[in-house]
CSV table of N, CA and C in Angstrom, one decimal:
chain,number,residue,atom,x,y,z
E,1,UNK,N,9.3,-10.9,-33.6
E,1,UNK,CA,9.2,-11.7,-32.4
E,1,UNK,C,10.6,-12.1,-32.0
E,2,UNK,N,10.5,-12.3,-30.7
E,2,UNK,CA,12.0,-12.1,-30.5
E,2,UNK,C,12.0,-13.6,-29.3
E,3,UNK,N,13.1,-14.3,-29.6
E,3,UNK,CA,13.3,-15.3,-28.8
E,3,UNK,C,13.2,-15.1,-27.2
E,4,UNK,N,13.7,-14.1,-26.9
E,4,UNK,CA,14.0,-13.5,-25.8
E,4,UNK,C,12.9,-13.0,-25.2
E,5,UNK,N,11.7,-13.2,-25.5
E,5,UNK,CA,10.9,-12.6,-25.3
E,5,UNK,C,10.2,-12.4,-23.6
E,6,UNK,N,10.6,-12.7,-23.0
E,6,UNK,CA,11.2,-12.6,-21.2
E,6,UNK,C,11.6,-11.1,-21.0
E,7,UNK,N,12.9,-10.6,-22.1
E,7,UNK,CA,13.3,-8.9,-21.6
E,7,UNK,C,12.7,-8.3,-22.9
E,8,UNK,N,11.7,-8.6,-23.6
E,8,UNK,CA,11.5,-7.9,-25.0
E,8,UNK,C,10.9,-6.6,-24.5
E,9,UNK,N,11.0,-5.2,-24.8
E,9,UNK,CA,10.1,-4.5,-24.8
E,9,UNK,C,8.7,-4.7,-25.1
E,10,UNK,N,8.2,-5.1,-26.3
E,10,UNK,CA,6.9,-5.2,-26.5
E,10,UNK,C,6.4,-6.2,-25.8
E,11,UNK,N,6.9,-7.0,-24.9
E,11,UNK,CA,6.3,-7.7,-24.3
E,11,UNK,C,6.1,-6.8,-22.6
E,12,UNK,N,7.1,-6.4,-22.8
E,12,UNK,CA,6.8,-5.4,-21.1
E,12,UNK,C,5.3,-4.2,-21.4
E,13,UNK,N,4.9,-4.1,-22.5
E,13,UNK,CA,4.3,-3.3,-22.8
E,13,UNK,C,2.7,-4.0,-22.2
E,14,UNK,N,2.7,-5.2,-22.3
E,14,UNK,CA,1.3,-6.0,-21.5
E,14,UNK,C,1.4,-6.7,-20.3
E,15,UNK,N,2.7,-6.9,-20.3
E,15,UNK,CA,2.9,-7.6,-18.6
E,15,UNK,C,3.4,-6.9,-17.7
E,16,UNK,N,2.8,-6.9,-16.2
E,16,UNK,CA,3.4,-6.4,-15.9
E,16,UNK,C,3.7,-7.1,-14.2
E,17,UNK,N,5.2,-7.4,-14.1
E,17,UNK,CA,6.0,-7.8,-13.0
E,17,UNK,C,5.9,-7.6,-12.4
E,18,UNK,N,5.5,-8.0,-10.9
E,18,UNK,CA,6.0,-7.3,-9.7
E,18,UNK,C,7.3,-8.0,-9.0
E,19,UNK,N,8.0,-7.0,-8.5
E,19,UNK,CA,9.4,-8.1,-8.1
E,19,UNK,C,9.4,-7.6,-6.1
E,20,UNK,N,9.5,-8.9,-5.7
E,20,UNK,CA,9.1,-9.3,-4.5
E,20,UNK,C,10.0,-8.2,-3.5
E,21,UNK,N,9.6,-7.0,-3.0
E,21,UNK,CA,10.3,-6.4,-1.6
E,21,UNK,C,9.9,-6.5,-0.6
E,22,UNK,N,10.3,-5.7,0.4
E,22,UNK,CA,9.9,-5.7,2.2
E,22,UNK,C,8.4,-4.8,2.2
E,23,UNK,N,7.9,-4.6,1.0
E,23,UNK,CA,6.3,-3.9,1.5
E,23,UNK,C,5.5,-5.1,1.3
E,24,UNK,N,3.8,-4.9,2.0
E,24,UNK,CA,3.0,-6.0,2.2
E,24,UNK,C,3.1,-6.7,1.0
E,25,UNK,N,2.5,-7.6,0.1
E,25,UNK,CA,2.5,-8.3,-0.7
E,25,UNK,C,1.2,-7.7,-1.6
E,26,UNK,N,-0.1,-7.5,-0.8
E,26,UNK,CA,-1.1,-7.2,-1.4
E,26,UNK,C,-1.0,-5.7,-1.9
E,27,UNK,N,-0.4,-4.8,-1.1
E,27,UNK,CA,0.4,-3.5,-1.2
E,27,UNK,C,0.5,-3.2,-2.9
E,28,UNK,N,1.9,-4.4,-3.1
E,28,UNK,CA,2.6,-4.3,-4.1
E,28,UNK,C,1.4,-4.9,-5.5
E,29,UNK,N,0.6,-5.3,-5.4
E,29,UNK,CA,-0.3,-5.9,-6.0
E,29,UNK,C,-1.9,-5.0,-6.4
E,30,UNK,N,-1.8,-4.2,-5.5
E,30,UNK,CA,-2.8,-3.2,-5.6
E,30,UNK,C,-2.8,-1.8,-6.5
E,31,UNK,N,-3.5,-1.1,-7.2
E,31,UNK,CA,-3.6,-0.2,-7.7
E,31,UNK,C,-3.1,1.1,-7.4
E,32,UNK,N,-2.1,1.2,-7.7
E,32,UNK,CA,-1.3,2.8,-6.8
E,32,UNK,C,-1.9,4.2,-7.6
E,33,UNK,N,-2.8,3.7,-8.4
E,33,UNK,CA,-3.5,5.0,-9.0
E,33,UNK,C,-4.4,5.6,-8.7
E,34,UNK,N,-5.3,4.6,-7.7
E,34,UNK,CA,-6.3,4.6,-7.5
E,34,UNK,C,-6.2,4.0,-5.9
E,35,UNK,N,-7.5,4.8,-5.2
E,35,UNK,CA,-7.3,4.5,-3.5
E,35,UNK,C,-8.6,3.3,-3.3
E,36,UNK,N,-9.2,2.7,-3.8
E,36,UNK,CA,-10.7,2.2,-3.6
E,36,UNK,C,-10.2,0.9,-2.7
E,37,UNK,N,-11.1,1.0,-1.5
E,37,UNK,CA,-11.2,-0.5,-0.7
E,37,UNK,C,-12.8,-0.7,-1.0
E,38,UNK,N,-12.6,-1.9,-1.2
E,38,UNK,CA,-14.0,-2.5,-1.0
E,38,UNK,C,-14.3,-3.5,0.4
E,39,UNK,N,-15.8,-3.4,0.6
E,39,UNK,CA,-16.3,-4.3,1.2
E,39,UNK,C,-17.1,-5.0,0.8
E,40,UNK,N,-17.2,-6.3,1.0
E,40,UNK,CA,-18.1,-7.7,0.6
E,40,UNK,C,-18.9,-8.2,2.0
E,41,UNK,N,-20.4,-7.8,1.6
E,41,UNK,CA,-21.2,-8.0,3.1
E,41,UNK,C,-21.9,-9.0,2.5
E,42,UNK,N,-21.1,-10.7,3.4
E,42,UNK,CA,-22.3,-11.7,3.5
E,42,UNK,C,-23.4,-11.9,4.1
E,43,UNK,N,-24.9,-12.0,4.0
E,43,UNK,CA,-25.8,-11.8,5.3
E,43,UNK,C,-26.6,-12.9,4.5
E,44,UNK,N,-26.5,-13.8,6.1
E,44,UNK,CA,-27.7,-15.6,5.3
E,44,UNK,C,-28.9,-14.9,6.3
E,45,UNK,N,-29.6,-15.0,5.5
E,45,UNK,CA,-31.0,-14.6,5.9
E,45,UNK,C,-31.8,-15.5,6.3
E,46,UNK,N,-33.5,-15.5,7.1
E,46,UNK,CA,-34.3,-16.6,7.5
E,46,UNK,C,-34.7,-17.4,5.9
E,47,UNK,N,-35.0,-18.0,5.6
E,47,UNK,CA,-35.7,-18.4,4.7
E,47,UNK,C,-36.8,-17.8,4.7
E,48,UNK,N,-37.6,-17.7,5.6
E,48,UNK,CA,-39.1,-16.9,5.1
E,48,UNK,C,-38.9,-15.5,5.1
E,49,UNK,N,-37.8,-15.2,5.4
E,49,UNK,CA,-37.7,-13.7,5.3
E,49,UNK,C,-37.3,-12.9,4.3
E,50,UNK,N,-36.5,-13.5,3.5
E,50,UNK,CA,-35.7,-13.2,2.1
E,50,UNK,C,-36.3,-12.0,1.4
E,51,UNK,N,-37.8,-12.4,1.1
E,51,UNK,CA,-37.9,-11.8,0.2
E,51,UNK,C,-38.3,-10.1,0.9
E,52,UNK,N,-38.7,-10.6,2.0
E,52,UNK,CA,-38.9,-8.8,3.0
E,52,UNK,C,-37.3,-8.1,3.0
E,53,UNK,N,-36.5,-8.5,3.2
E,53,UNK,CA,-35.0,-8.0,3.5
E,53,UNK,C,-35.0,-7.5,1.9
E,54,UNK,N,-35.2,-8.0,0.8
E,54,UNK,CA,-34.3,-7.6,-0.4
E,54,UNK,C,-35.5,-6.6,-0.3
E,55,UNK,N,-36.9,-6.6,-0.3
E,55,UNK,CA,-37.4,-5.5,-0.3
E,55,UNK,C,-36.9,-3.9,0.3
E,56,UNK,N,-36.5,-4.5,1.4
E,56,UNK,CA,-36.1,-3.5,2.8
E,56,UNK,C,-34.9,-3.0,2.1
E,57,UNK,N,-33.8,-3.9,1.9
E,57,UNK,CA,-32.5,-3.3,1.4
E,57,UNK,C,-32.7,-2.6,0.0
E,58,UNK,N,-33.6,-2.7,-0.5
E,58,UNK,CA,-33.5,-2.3,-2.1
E,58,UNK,C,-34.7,-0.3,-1.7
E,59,UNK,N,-35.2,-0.7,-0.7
E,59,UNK,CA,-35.3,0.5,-0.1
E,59,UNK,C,-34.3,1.3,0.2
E,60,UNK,N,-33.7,0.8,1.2
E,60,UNK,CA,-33.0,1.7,2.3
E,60,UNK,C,-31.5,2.1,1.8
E,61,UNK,N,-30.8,1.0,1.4
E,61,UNK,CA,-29.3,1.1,1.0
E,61,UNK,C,-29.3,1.8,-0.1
E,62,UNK,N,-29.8,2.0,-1.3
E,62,UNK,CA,-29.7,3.1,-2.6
E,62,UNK,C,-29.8,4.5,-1.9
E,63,UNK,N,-30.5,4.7,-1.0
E,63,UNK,CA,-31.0,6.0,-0.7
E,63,UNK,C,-30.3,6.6,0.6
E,64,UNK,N,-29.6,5.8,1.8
E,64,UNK,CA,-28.8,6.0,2.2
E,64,UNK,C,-27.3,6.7,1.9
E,65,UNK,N,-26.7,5.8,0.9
E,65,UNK,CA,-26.0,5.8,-0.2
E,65,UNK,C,-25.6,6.6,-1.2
E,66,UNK,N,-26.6,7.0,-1.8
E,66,UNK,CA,-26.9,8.1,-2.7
E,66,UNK,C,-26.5,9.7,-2.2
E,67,UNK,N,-25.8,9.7,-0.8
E,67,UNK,CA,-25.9,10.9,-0.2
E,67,UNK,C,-24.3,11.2,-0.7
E,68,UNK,N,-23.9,12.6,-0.9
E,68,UNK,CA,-22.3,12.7,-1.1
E,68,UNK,C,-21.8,12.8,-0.7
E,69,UNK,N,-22.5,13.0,1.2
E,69,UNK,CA,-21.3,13.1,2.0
E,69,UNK,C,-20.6,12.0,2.3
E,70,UNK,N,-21.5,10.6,2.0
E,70,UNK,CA,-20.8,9.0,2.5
E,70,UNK,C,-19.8,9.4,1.2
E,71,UNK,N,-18.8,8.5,1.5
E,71,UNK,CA,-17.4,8.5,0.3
E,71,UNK,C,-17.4,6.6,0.0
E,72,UNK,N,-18.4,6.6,-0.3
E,72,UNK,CA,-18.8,5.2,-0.8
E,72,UNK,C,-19.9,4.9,-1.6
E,73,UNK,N,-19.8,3.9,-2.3
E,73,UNK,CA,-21.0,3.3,-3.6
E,73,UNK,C,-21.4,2.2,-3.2
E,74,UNK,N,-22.6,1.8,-3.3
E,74,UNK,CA,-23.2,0.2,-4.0
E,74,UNK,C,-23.7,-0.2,-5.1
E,75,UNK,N,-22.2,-1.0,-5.1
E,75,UNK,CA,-21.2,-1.4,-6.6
E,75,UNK,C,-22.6,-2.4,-7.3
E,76,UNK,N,-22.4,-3.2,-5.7
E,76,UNK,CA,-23.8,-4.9,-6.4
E,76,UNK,C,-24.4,-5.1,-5.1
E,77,UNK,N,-25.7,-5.5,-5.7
E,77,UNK,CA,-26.2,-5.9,-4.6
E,77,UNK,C,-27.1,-7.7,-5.3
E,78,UNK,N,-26.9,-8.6,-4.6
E,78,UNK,CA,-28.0,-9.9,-5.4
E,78,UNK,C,-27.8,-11.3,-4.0
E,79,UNK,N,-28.7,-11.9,-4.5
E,79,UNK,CA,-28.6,-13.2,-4.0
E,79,UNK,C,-28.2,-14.7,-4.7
E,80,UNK,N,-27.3,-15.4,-3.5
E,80,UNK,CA,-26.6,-16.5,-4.4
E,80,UNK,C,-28.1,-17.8,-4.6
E,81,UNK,N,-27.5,-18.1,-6.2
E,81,UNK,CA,-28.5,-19.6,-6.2
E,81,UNK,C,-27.7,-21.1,-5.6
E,82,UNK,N,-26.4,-20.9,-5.8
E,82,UNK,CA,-25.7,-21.9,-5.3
E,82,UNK,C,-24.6,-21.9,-4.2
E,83,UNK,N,-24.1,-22.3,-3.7
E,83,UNK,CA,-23.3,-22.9,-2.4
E,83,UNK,C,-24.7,-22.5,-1.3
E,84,UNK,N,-24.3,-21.2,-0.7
E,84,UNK,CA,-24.5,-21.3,0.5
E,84,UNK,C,-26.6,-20.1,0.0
E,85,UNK,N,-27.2,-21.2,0.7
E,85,UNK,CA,-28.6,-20.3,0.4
E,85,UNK,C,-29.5,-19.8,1.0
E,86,UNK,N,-30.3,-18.4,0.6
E,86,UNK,CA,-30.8,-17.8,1.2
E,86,UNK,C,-29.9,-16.9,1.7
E,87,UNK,N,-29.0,-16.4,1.0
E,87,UNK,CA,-27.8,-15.4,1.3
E,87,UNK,C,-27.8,-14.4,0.5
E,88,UNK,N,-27.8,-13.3,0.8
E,88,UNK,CA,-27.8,-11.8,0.3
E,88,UNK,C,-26.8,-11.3,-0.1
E,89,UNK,N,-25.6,-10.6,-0.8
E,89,UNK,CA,-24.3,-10.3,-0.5
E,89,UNK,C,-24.4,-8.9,-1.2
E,90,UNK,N,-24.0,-7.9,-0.7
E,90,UNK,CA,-23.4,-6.3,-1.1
E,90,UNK,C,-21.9,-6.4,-1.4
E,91,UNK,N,-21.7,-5.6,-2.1
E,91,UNK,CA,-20.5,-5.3,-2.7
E,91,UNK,C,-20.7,-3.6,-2.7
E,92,UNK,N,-20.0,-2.8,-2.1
E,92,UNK,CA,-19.7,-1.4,-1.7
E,92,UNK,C,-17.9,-0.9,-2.1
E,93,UNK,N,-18.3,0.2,-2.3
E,93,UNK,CA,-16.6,0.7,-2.9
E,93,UNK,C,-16.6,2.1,-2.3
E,94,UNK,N,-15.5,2.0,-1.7
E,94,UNK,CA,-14.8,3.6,-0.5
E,94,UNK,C,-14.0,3.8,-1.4
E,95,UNK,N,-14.2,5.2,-2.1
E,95,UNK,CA,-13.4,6.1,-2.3
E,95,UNK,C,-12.4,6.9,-1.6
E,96,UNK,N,-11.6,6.5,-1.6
E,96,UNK,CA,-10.2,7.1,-0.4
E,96,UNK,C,-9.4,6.1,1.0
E,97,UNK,N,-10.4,4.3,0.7
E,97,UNK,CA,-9.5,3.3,1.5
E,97,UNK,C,-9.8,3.4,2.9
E,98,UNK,N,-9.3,3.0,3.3
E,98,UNK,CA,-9.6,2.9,5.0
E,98,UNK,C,-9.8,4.4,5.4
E,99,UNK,N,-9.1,5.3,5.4
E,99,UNK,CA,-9.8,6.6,6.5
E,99,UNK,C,-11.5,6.3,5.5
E,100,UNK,N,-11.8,6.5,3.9
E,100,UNK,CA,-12.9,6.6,3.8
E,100,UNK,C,-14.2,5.7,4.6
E,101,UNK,N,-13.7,4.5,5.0
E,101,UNK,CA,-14.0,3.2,5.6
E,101,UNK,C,-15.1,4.0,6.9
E,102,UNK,N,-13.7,4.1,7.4
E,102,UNK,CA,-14.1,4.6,9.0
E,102,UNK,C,-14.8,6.3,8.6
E,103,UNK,N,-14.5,7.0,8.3
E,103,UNK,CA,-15.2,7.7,7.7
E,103,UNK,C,-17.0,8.0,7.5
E,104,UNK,N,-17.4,6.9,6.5
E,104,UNK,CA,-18.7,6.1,6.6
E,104,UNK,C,-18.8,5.7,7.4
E,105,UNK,N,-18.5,4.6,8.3
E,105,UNK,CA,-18.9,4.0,9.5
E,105,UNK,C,-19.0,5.0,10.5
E,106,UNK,N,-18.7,6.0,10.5
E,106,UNK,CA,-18.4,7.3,12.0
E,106,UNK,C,-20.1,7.4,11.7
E,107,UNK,N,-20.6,8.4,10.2
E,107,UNK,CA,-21.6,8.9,9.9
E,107,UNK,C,-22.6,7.6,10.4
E,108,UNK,N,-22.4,6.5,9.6
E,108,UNK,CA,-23.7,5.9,9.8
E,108,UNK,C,-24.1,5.8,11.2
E,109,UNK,N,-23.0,5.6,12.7
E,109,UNK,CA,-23.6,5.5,13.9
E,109,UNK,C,-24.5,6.4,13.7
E,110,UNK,N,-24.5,7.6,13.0
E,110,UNK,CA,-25.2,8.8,13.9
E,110,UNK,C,-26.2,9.2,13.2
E,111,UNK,N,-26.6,7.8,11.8
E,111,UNK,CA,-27.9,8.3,11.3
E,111,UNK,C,-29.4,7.3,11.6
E,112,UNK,N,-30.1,7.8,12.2
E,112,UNK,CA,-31.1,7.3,12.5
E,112,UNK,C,-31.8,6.3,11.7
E,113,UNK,N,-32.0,7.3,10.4
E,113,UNK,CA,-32.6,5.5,9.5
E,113,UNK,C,-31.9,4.6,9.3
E,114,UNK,N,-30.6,5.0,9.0
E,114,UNK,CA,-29.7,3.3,9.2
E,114,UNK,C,-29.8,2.4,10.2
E,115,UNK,N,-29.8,3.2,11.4
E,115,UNK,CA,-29.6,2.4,13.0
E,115,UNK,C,-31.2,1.6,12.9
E,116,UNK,N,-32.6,2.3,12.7
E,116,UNK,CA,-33.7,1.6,12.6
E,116,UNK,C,-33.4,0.4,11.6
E,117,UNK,N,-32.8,0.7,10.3
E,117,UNK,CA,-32.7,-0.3,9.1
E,117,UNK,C,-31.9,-1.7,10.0
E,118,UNK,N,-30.8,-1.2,10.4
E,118,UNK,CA,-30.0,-2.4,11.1
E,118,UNK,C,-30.9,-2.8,12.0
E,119,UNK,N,-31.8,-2.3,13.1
E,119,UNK,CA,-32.4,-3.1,13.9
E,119,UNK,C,-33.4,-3.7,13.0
E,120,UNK,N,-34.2,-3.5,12.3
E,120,UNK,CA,-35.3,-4.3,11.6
E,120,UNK,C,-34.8,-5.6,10.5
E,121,UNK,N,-33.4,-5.6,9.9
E,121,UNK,CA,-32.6,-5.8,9.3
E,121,UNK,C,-32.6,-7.2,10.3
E,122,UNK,N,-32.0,-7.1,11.4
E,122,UNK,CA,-31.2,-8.0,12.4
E,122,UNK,C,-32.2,-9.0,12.8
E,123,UNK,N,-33.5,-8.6,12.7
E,123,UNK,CA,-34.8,-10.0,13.1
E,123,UNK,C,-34.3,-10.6,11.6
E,124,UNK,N,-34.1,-10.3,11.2
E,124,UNK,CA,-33.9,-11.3,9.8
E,124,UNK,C,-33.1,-12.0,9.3
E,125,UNK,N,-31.9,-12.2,9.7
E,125,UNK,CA,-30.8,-12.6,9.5
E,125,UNK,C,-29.8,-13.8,10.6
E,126,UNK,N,-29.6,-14.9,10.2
E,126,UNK,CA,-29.3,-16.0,10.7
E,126,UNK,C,-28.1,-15.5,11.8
E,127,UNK,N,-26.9,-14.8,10.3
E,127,UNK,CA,-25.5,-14.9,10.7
E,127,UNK,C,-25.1,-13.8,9.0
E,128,UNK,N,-24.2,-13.0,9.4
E,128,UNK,CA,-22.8,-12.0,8.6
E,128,UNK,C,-21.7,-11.7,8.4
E,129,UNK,N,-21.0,-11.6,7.5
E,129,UNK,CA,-20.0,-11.5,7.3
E,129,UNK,C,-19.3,-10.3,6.9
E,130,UNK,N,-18.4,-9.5,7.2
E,130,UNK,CA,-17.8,-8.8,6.1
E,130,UNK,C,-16.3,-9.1,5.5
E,131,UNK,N,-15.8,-9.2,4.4
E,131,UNK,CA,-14.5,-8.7,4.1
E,131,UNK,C,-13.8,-7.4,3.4
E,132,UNK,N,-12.8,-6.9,3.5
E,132,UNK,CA,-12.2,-6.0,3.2
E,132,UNK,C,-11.3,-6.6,2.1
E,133,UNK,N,-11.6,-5.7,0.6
E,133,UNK,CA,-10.6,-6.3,-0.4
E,133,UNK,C,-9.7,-4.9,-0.7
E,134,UNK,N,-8.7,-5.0,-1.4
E,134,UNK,CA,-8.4,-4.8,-2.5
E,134,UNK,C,-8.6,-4.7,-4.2
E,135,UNK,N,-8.1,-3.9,-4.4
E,135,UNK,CA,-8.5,-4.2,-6.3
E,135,UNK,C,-7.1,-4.5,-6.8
E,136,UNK,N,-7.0,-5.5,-7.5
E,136,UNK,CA,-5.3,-6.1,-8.4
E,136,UNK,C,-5.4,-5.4,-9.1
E,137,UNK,N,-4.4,-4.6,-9.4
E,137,UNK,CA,-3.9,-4.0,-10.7
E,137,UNK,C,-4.1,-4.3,-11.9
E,138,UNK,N,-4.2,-6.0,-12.0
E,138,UNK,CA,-4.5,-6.7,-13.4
E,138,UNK,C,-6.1,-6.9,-13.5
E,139,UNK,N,-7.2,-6.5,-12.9
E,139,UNK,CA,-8.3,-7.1,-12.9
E,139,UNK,C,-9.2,-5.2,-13.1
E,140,UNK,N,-10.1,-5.6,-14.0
E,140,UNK,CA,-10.6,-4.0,-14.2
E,140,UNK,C,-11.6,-3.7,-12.9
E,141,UNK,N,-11.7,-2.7,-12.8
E,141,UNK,CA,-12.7,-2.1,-11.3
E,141,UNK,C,-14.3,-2.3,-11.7
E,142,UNK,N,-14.7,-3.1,-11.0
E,142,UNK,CA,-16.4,-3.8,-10.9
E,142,UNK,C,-17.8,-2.6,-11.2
E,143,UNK,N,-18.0,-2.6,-11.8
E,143,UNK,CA,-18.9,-1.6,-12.2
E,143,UNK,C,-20.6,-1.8,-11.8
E,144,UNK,N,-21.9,-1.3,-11.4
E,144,UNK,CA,-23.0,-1.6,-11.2
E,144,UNK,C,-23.6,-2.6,-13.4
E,145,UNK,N,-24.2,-3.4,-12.7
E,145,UNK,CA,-25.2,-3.5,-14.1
E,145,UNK,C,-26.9,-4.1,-13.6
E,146,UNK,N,-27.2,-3.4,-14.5
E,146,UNK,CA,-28.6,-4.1,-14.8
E,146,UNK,C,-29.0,-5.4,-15.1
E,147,UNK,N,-30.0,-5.8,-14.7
E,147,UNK,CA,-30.7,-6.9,-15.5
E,147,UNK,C,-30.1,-8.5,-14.4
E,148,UNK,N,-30.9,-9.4,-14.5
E,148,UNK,CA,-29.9,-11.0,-14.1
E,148,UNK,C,-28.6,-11.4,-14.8
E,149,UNK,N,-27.5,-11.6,-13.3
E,149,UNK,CA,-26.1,-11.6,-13.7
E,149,UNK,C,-25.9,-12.5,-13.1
E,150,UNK,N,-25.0,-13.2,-13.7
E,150,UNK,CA,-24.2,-14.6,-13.0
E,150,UNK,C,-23.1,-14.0,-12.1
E,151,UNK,N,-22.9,-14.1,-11.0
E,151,UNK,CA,-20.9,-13.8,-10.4
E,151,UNK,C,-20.6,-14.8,-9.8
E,152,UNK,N,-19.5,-15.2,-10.8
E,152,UNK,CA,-18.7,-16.4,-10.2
E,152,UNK,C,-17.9,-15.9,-8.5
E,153,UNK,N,-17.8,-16.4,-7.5
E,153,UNK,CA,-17.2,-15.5,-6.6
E,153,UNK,C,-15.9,-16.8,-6.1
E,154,UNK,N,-14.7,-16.8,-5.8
E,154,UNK,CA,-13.6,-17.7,-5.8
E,154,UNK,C,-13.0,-17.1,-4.7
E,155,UNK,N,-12.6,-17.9,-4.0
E,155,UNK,CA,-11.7,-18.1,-3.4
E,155,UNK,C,-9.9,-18.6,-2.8
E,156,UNK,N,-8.9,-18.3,-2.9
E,156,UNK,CA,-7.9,-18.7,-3.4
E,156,UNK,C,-6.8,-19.1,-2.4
E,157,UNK,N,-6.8,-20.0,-1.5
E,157,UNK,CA,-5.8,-20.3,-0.1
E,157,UNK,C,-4.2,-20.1,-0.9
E,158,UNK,N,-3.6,-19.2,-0.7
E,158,UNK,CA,-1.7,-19.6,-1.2
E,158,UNK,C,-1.3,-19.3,0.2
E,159,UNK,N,-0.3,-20.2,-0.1
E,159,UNK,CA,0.9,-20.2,1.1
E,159,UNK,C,1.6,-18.6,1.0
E,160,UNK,N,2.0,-18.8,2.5
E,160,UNK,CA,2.3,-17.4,2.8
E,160,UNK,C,3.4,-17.2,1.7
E,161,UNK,N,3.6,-16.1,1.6
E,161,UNK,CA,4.7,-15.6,0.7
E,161,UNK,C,4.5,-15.8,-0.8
E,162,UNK,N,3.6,-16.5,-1.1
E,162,UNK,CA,3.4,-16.9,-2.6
E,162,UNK,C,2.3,-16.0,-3.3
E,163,UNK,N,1.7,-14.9,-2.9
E,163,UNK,CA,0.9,-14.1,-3.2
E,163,UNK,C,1.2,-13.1,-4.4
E,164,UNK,N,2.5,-13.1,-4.8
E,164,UNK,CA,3.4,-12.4,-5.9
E,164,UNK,C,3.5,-13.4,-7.2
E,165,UNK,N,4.1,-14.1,-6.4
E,165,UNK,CA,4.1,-15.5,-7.5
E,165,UNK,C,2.3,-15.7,-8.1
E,166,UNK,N,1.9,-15.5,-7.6
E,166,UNK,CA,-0.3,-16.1,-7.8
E,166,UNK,C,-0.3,-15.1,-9.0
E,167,UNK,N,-0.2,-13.7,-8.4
E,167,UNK,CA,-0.3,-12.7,-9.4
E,167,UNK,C,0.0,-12.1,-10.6
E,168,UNK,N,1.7,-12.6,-10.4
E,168,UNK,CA,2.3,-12.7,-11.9
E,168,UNK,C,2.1,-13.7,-12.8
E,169,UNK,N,1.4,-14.8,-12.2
E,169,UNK,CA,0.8,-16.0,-12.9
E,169,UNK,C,-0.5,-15.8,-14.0
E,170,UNK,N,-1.6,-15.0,-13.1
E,170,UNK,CA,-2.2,-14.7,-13.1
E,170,UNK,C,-2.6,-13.9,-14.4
């Protein structure tokens, strides 16, 4: 063990640095081995409707989905017991990033049972959200599981510029 342990090799061997340039921040933060964007779809539902929609979705989205020509998965699918309720949230993963993004979005205008699913979908639902993430380099890629799962989900305000600094903390 070495005092120095700041420039030690074996310590570079589990950390790993990012040093601040002129590319995005998230950029430099993201997995350059791998192309995956995700999407995170918030959807607060009626209350009396909940339980028809998870039916509907647990129909339609696997089987949609399931096809090879979409270049996307559904990673998770569940509902929250706390903050915000009667809320549904998907978690989806594009294989190939934004062109795969738009890509899927091109096909789905043009498939009929989706477009029915979204209209039938839409009596049900209050209000939606989507966001577009990245995957950190330091965090492993989200996999499906079986059975009742807890997911903590966080949110993290940093000041501009400090998104390198969060990371290397991190």
């Amino acid at each position: 063990y070495s005092q120095e342990a700041e420039g030690s090799w074996f310590r570079s061997l589990f950390v790993h640095k990012v040093d601040p340039r002129k590319d995005a921040h998230s950029n430099l933060l993201s997995k350059r081995e791998t192309s995956n964007l995700y999407k995170i779809q918030f959807h607060n539902v009626k209350p009396e409707c909940l339980e028809t929609y998870n039916k509907l979705t647990e129909e339609v989205l696997p089987k949609l989905h399931s096809d090879p020509d979409y270049p996307c998965d559904l990673v998770g699918n569940w509902n929250t017991w706390y903050g915000e309720q009667d809320q549904a949230v998907h978690l989806w993963r594009f294989s190939g990033g934004y062109p795969a993004l738009m890509d899927c979005m091109n096909k789905l205008r043009q498939n009929k049972e989706y477009l029915d699913f979204r209209k039938e979908r839409s009596r049900m639902l209050l209000s939606r959200r989507n966001q577009l993430l990245l995957e950190f380099s330091f965090w492993n890629e989200p996999q499906p599981r079986q059975g009742p799962n807890i997911y903590e989900l966080r949110t993290y305000k940093l000041k501009p510029g400090t998104m390198i600094e969060w990371g290397n903390n991190w």
